[in-house]
Amino acid sequence: MIVDIINKKRLGKELSFHELDWFFNGYLEGKVKDYQMASLLMAICIQGMSDEETFALTKVFIDSGDTLDLSFLNTTTVDKHSTGGIGDKTTLIIAPIVASVGIPILKMSGRGLGYTGGTIDKLESIPGFRVDLSEEEVMYQVQNIGIVITGQTASLAPMDKKIYALRDVTGTVSSIPLIASSIMSKKIAGGTDKILIDIKVGNGALLQTKEDAQKLSDLVIKIGDIYQKEVHTIISDMNTPLGYCIGNSLEVMEAIKILKGEEKDNNLTQLCLELASEMICMAKGVSKANAIDMVRETIESGNAYQKFLELVEAQHGDLDKLSASRKSKIIKSPKDGQVQAISAIELGKLSVLLGAGRLSKEDSIDYGVGVELLVQVGDSVKKGDSLAKIYYTKAPHLQGIEDIFVIK
Ligand code: URA
């Protein structure tokens, strides 16, 4: 039976709900082995899945755990998910912004795997910050201060957690139906009314083309319809990293600067404005222009940063102890010219090499290391000008560093 199902998908045939349910639950129970699940996932990657199969798989994932009921909040809830990118610290910025205008934020985030970082690792770079809250603690905190960001509780779509870890190490992450069922099962089980998905495209993203991003967008909207969840999507660039910093504590420091209104306009501030205002529109039914004004005002008044401080305090973080590595090295421009590109994927690789990310589930993270860009795309530079500052603990071999910046 196990091999029959793998062969059926290998030949491009459609699997029934029963077959998917049996196979995936068998994996959770240990009857289906890692190598058999990996084989089916690869067949799915190559042959794809019909919409019906994707809907069935999403249901199997949701039914593997509990579904939260957020009706006690007595208001429209909206959650955001990103397909992941380099320097993507948007959650750290938009969650306090949106919560500070009165929209409750209950965010269950993931750790970084591969070259993309994870919100939970970033928050853990704040000494003491707890990311393992129980369901009761989550509910208490969201009701009391209107914001909570924690790791996914064990009871929420546990099958997705197990499958995602296997996908990550078997080259089966970039499958549109697998991404759609993974994201949507978590969001639906999380109980939110509305969902905003930031679909990243580019060399530092799971999806490389706008066409694939559009296919994922269509699919998540269809899944949302089945569960009466309004889903909006934004397709955003991930050829260039977001903002100036890559690395856990560096990214928290950058997020704080933006929340304090101290950062100039850049690709990160623009995306945060777009995402936060969209969430406000979805939750409050106001116009986009109105929502944009609300975002600007809550930053200017200090309310957004205040909400961030409340979040950190509630989850026992100590911002006074947040720090970057003391050892650093400047990367200089090898020539005169204009910065035409800064490769997200190459920076992702460098940050993992420095210890800011993990390549296998067991790797530990060095929170203080990373890269701070000192230029942005479009800047003119002279030979010898500083391009980036590298924070390290163990002196890195900087081979390939020239692939990061395209200067012409
Ligand atoms: N994010 C998820 O949660 N799941 C995926 O499969 C990809 C990105």
Coordinates of C-alpha atoms and ligand atoms in Angstrom, one line a residue:
M1 CA 0.0 0.0 0.0
I2 CA 2.8 2.5 0.9
V3 CA 4.7 1.8 -2.3
D4 CA 1.5 1.7 -4.3
I5 CA 0.7 5.3 -3.2
I6 CA 4.2 6.5 -4.0
N7 CA 4.1 4.9 -7.4
K8 CA 0.7 6.3 -8.2
K9 CA 2.0 9.9 -7.6
R10 CA 5.3 9.1 -9.4
L11 CA 3.2 8.3 -12.4
G12 CA 1.3 11.6 -12.1
K13 CA -2.0 10.2 -10.9
E14 CA -4.3 11.9 -8.5
L15 CA -4.4 10.7 -4.9
S16 CA -7.7 10.5 -3.0
F17 CA -8.4 12.1 0.3
H18 CA -8.3 8.6 1.9
E19 CA -4.9 7.8 0.4
L20 CA -3.4 11.1 1.5
D21 CA -4.9 10.8 5.0
W22 CA -3.7 7.2 5.4
F23 CA -0.2 7.9 4.2
F24 CA 0.4 11.2 6.1
N25 CA -1.1 10.0 9.3
G26 CA 0.9 6.8 9.0
Y27 CA 4.0 9.0 8.9
L28 CA 2.9 10.8 12.1
E29 CA 2.4 7.4 13.8
G30 CA 5.7 6.1 12.6
K31 CA 4.3 3.4 10.3
V32 CA 5.5 5.3 7.2
K33 CA 9.3 5.9 7.4
D34 CA 11.2 9.1 6.6
Y35 CA 12.6 7.7 3.3
Q36 CA 9.1 6.7 2.2
M37 CA 7.6 10.1 3.0
A38 CA 10.6 11.8 1.3
S39 CA 10.0 9.7 -1.8
L40 CA 6.3 10.7 -1.9
L41 CA 7.2 14.4 -1.3
M42 CA 9.6 14.3 -4.2
A43 CA 7.0 12.7 -6.4
I44 CA 4.6 15.5 -5.4
C45 CA 7.3 18.1 -6.2
I46 CA 7.9 16.7 -9.7
Q47 CA 4.3 15.8 -10.6
G48 CA 2.4 18.5 -8.7
M49 CA -1.0 18.1 -7.2
S50 CA -4.5 18.9 -8.4
D51 CA -6.4 21.6 -6.4
E52 CA -8.6 18.8 -4.9
E53 CA -5.5 17.0 -3.7
T54 CA -4.1 20.2 -2.2
F55 CA -7.4 20.9 -0.4
A56 CA -7.4 17.3 0.9
L57 CA -3.8 17.6 2.2
T58 CA -4.6 20.9 3.9
K59 CA -7.5 19.3 5.7
V60 CA -5.3 16.4 6.8
F61 CA -2.7 18.9 8.2
I62 CA -5.4 20.9 10.0
D63 CA -7.0 17.7 11.5
S64 CA -3.7 16.5 12.8
G65 CA -4.1 19.0 15.7
D66 CA -6.3 21.5 17.5
T67 CA -8.0 24.6 16.0
L68 CA -8.0 27.8 18.2
D69 CA -11.2 29.7 18.8
L70 CA -10.5 33.4 18.9
S71 CA -14.1 34.5 19.2
F72 CA -13.5 35.6 22.8
L73 CA -11.6 38.6 21.4
N74 CA -14.9 39.9 20.0
T75 CA -13.2 41.6 17.0
T76 CA -12.0 40.8 13.5
T77 CA -8.6 39.1 13.7
V78 CA -6.0 39.2 10.9
D79 CA -2.7 37.3 10.7
K80 CA 0.2 37.6 8.3
H81 CA 2.6 35.0 6.9
S82 CA 5.7 35.4 4.7
T83 CA 7.0 32.6 2.6
G84 CA 10.5 33.6 3.9
G85 CA 13.4 35.7 2.9
I86 CA 16.8 37.1 3.7
G87 CA 16.7 40.0 6.2
D88 CA 12.9 39.6 6.5
K89 CA 12.2 41.1 9.9
T90 CA 8.8 42.5 8.9
T91 CA 6.9 40.6 11.7
L92 CA 8.9 42.3 14.4
I93 CA 7.9 45.7 12.9
I94 CA 4.3 45.2 11.7
A95 CA 3.0 43.2 14.6
P96 CA 3.5 46.0 17.2
I97 CA 2.3 48.6 14.6
V98 CA -1.0 46.8 14.0
A99 CA -1.5 45.9 17.6
S100 CA -0.9 49.5 18.6
V101 CA -4.0 50.6 16.6
G102 CA -6.2 48.1 18.5
I103 CA -6.1 45.0 16.3
P104 CA -5.1 41.9 18.4
I105 CA -2.1 40.1 17.1
L106 CA -1.6 36.5 18.0
K107 CA 1.3 35.4 15.9
M108 CA 2.8 31.9 15.9
S109 CA 6.1 32.0 14.0
G110 CA 8.8 29.6 12.9
R111 CA 12.5 29.2 13.2
G112 CA 14.9 29.8 10.3
L113 CA 15.9 26.9 8.2
G114 CA 18.1 27.0 5.1
Y115 CA 19.2 30.5 4.2
T116 CA 16.1 32.3 5.4
G117 CA 15.8 33.5 9.0
G118 CA 12.9 32.9 11.3
T119 CA 11.1 35.3 13.6
I120 CA 11.5 33.0 16.6
D121 CA 15.3 32.9 16.4
K122 CA 15.4 36.7 16.0
L123 CA 13.3 37.2 19.1
E124 CA 15.4 34.7 21.1
S125 CA 18.4 37.0 20.4
I126 CA 16.8 39.2 23.1
P127 CA 18.2 37.5 26.3
G128 CA 15.4 36.0 28.3
F129 CA 12.7 36.3 25.6
R130 CA 10.3 33.3 25.9
V131 CA 9.0 31.8 22.7
D132 CA 7.5 28.6 24.2
L133 CA 4.3 30.0 25.6
S134 CA 1.5 27.6 26.4
E135 CA -2.0 28.0 24.8
E136 CA -3.3 29.5 28.1
E137 CA -0.4 32.0 28.3
V138 CA -1.0 33.0 24.6
M139 CA -4.7 33.6 25.2
Y140 CA -4.0 35.6 28.4
Q141 CA -1.4 37.8 26.8
V142 CA -3.4 38.6 23.7
Q143 CA -6.4 39.5 25.8
N144 CA -4.3 41.7 28.1
I145 CA -1.9 43.5 26.0
G146 CA -3.2 42.7 22.5
I147 CA 0.0 41.2 21.1
V148 CA 1.9 37.9 21.4
I149 CA 4.5 36.3 19.2
T150 CA 5.5 32.8 20.1
G151 CA 6.6 29.5 18.5
Q152 CA 3.9 27.3 17.1
T153 CA 2.3 25.3 19.9
A154 CA 2.7 21.6 19.7
S155 CA -1.0 21.1 19.2
L156 CA -1.3 23.3 16.1
A157 CA -1.0 21.4 12.8
P158 CA 1.7 19.1 14.2
M159 CA 1.9 17.2 10.9
D160 CA 3.0 20.3 9.1
K161 CA 5.9 20.8 11.6
K162 CA 7.1 17.2 11.0
I163 CA 6.7 17.3 7.3
Y164 CA 8.3 20.8 6.9
A165 CA 11.5 19.6 8.7
L166 CA 11.7 16.6 6.3
R167 CA 11.0 18.8 3.3
D168 CA 13.8 21.1 4.3
V169 CA 16.5 18.4 4.2
T170 CA 15.2 16.6 1.1
G171 CA 15.0 19.3 -1.4
T172 CA 11.2 19.3 -1.4
V173 CA 10.4 22.8 0.0
S174 CA 9.7 24.6 -3.3
S175 CA 6.5 22.8 -4.3
I176 CA 3.5 25.2 -4.7
P177 CA 0.8 22.7 -3.4
L178 CA 3.1 21.7 -0.4
I179 CA 3.7 25.4 0.4
A180 CA 0.0 26.3 0.1
S181 CA -1.1 23.4 2.4
S182 CA 1.6 24.1 4.9
I183 CA 0.9 27.8 5.3
M184 CA -2.9 27.6 5.1
S185 CA -3.2 24.7 7.6
K186 CA -1.3 26.6 10.2
K187 CA -3.2 29.8 9.6
I188 CA -6.6 28.1 9.6
A189 CA -5.8 26.1 12.8
G190 CA -4.7 29.4 14.4
G191 CA -8.3 30.6 14.2
T192 CA -7.7 34.0 12.6
D193 CA -10.6 35.5 10.5
K194 CA -8.4 37.0 7.8
I195 CA -5.0 36.1 6.4
L196 CA -2.4 38.2 4.6
I197 CA 0.3 36.3 2.8
D198 CA 3.6 37.9 1.6
I199 CA 4.8 35.8 -1.3
K200 CA 8.4 36.4 -2.0
V201 CA 10.0 35.9 -5.4
G202 CA 13.7 36.0 -6.3
N203 CA 17.0 34.4 -5.8
G204 CA 16.6 34.5 -2.0
A205 CA 13.1 33.1 -2.0
L206 CA 11.4 29.6 -2.4
L207 CA 9.8 30.7 -5.6
Q208 CA 11.9 32.1 -8.5
T209 CA 9.3 33.5 -10.9
K210 CA 6.3 35.8 -10.7
E211 CA 4.2 33.1 -12.5
D212 CA 4.8 30.6 -9.7
A213 CA 4.1 33.3 -7.1
Q214 CA 0.8 34.0 -8.8
K215 CA -0.1 30.3 -8.8
L216 CA 0.6 30.1 -5.1
S217 CA -1.5 33.2 -4.6
D218 CA -4.5 31.7 -6.5
L219 CA -4.2 28.5 -4.6
V220 CA -4.1 30.0 -1.1
I221 CA -7.1 32.2 -1.9
K222 CA -9.1 29.1 -3.1
I223 CA -8.2 27.3 0.2
G224 CA -9.3 30.3 2.2
D225 CA -12.7 30.3 0.4
I226 CA -13.3 26.7 1.5
Y227 CA -12.8 27.7 5.2
Q228 CA -14.6 31.1 4.8
K229 CA -11.3 33.0 5.4
E230 CA -10.6 36.1 3.5
V231 CA -7.1 35.8 2.1
H232 CA -5.1 38.7 0.6
T233 CA -1.7 38.3 -1.0
I234 CA 1.2 40.6 -1.7
I235 CA 3.9 39.4 -4.1
S236 CA 7.2 41.1 -3.1
D237 CA 10.9 41.0 -4.3
M238 CA 13.5 38.8 -2.7
N239 CA 16.4 39.3 -5.1
T240 CA 17.7 42.0 -2.7
P241 CA 17.7 41.5 1.1
L242 CA 15.2 43.5 3.1
G243 CA 16.7 46.5 4.8
Y244 CA 20.3 46.8 6.0
C245 CA 20.8 43.9 8.5
I246 CA 21.0 40.1 8.2
G247 CA 21.5 38.2 11.5
N248 CA 19.3 37.8 14.5
S249 CA 20.2 40.5 17.1
L250 CA 21.2 42.9 14.2
E251 CA 17.7 42.5 12.7
V252 CA 16.0 43.2 16.1
M253 CA 18.1 46.4 16.4
E254 CA 17.1 47.4 12.9
A255 CA 13.4 46.7 13.7
I256 CA 13.6 48.9 16.8
K257 CA 15.0 51.8 14.7
I258 CA 12.1 51.6 12.3
L259 CA 9.6 51.3 15.2
K260 CA 11.2 54.5 16.7
G261 CA 10.9 56.2 13.3
E262 CA 14.6 56.6 13.1
E263 CA 15.2 54.8 9.7
K264 CA 15.1 56.5 6.3
D265 CA 12.8 55.1 3.6
N266 CA 14.0 51.9 2.1
N267 CA 12.7 48.6 0.7
L268 CA 12.0 47.3 4.2
T269 CA 10.2 50.3 5.5
Q270 CA 8.1 50.4 2.3
L271 CA 7.1 46.7 2.6
C272 CA 6.2 47.2 6.3
L273 CA 4.0 50.1 5.4
E274 CA 2.3 48.1 2.7
L275 CA 1.8 45.0 4.9
A276 CA 0.7 46.8 8.0
S277 CA -1.7 49.1 6.2
E278 CA -3.2 46.1 4.4
M279 CA -3.8 44.3 7.7
I280 CA -5.4 47.4 9.1
C281 CA -7.7 47.7 6.0
M282 CA -8.6 44.0 6.3
A283 CA -9.4 44.2 10.0
K284 CA -11.0 47.6 10.3
G285 CA -12.5 48.0 6.8
V286 CA -10.9 51.5 6.4
S287 CA -9.5 52.9 3.1
K288 CA -5.9 52.2 2.2
A289 CA -5.0 55.9 2.5
N290 CA -6.6 56.0 6.0
A291 CA -4.7 52.9 7.0
I292 CA -1.4 54.3 5.8
D293 CA -2.0 57.5 7.9
M294 CA -2.7 55.3 10.9
V295 CA 0.6 53.4 10.5
R296 CA 2.6 56.7 10.2
E297 CA 0.8 58.2 13.2
T298 CA 1.4 55.2 15.5
I299 CA 5.1 55.3 14.7
E300 CA 5.4 59.1 15.1
S301 CA 3.5 59.1 18.4
G302 CA 5.7 56.4 19.8
N303 CA 2.8 54.0 20.3
A304 CA 4.1 51.3 18.0
Y305 CA 7.5 51.2 19.8
Q306 CA 5.7 51.2 23.2
K307 CA 3.7 48.1 22.1
F308 CA 6.9 46.4 21.1
L309 CA 8.3 47.1 24.6
E310 CA 5.1 45.7 26.2
L311 CA 5.6 42.6 24.1
V312 CA 9.2 42.2 25.1
E313 CA 8.4 42.7 28.8
A314 CA 5.5 40.3 28.8
Q315 CA 7.7 37.6 27.3
H316 CA 10.5 38.3 29.8
G317 CA 13.0 39.7 27.3
D318 CA 15.8 42.1 28.4
L319 CA 16.5 44.6 25.7
D320 CA 19.5 46.1 27.7
K321 CA 21.3 42.8 27.1
L322 CA 20.6 42.7 23.3
S323 CA 24.0 42.9 21.6
A324 CA 25.9 42.2 18.4
S325 CA 29.3 40.4 18.2
R326 CA 32.1 42.7 19.2
K327 CA 34.4 41.5 16.4
S328 CA 33.8 43.0 13.1
K329 CA 35.3 43.5 9.7
I330 CA 34.6 46.0 6.9
I331 CA 34.1 44.8 3.3
K332 CA 35.4 47.4 0.8
S333 CA 34.5 48.1 -2.7
P334 CA 37.0 46.7 -5.2
K335 CA 36.2 49.5 -7.8
D336 CA 34.4 52.7 -8.6
G337 CA 30.9 52.4 -9.9
Q338 CA 27.2 52.1 -9.0
V339 CA 25.8 49.3 -6.8
Q340 CA 23.5 47.5 -9.3
A341 CA 22.6 44.5 -7.2
I342 CA 23.1 43.0 -3.7
S343 CA 22.4 39.3 -3.9
A344 CA 20.0 38.1 -1.3
I345 CA 21.0 34.5 -1.7
E346 CA 24.7 35.1 -1.4
L347 CA 24.1 37.2 1.8
G348 CA 21.9 34.3 3.1
K349 CA 24.8 31.9 2.5
L350 CA 27.3 34.2 4.2
S351 CA 25.1 34.7 7.3
V352 CA 24.7 30.9 7.7
L353 CA 28.5 30.6 7.3
L354 CA 28.9 33.1 10.1
G355 CA 26.5 31.1 12.3
A356 CA 23.4 33.3 12.1
G357 CA 21.3 30.4 10.6
R358 CA 21.3 26.7 10.6
L359 CA 21.7 24.2 7.8
S360 CA 20.4 21.2 9.8
K361 CA 17.8 21.1 12.5
E362 CA 20.4 20.4 15.2
D363 CA 22.7 23.4 14.5
S364 CA 22.8 26.1 17.2
I365 CA 22.6 29.8 16.4
D366 CA 25.1 32.5 17.1
Y367 CA 22.7 35.4 17.8
G368 CA 25.2 38.3 17.6
V369 CA 26.8 37.5 14.2
G370 CA 25.6 38.8 10.8
V371 CA 26.0 41.4 8.1
E372 CA 25.1 45.1 8.1
L373 CA 24.9 46.6 4.7
L374 CA 26.4 50.1 4.4
V375 CA 25.1 50.7 0.9
Q376 CA 21.9 50.1 -1.0
V377 CA 21.2 49.3 -4.6
G378 CA 21.6 52.5 -6.7
D379 CA 24.3 54.0 -4.5
S380 CA 27.5 55.2 -6.2
V381 CA 30.7 54.0 -4.6
K382 CA 34.5 54.6 -5.0
K383 CA 37.2 52.0 -4.8
G384 CA 37.9 51.4 -1.1
D385 CA 34.5 52.6 0.2
S386 CA 32.8 50.5 2.8
L387 CA 30.1 48.2 1.5
A388 CA 29.3 46.1 4.5
K389 CA 30.3 45.4 8.1
I390 CA 30.6 41.7 9.0
Y391 CA 30.0 40.8 12.7
Y392 CA 31.6 37.5 13.5
T393 CA 32.7 35.2 16.4
K394 CA 35.0 32.9 14.5
A395 CA 37.0 34.5 11.7
P396 CA 35.1 33.6 8.5
H397 CA 36.6 32.5 5.2
L398 CA 35.2 35.3 3.0
Q399 CA 35.6 33.5 -0.3
G400 CA 32.7 34.3 -2.7
I401 CA 32.2 37.7 -1.0
E402 CA 32.6 39.4 -4.4
D403 CA 29.5 37.6 -5.6
I404 CA 27.3 39.6 -3.2
F405 CA 27.7 43.0 -4.7
V406 CA 27.4 43.8 -8.5
I407 CA 29.2 47.1 -9.0
K408 CA 29.3 48.5 -12.6
Ligands
URA1 N1 6.3 28.8 4.9 C1 5.6 27.7 5.5 O1 5.1 27.9 6.5 N2 5.6 26.6 4.8 C2 6.2 26.4 3.6 O2 6.0 25.3 3.1 C3 6.9 27.5 3.1 C4 7.0 28.7 3.7

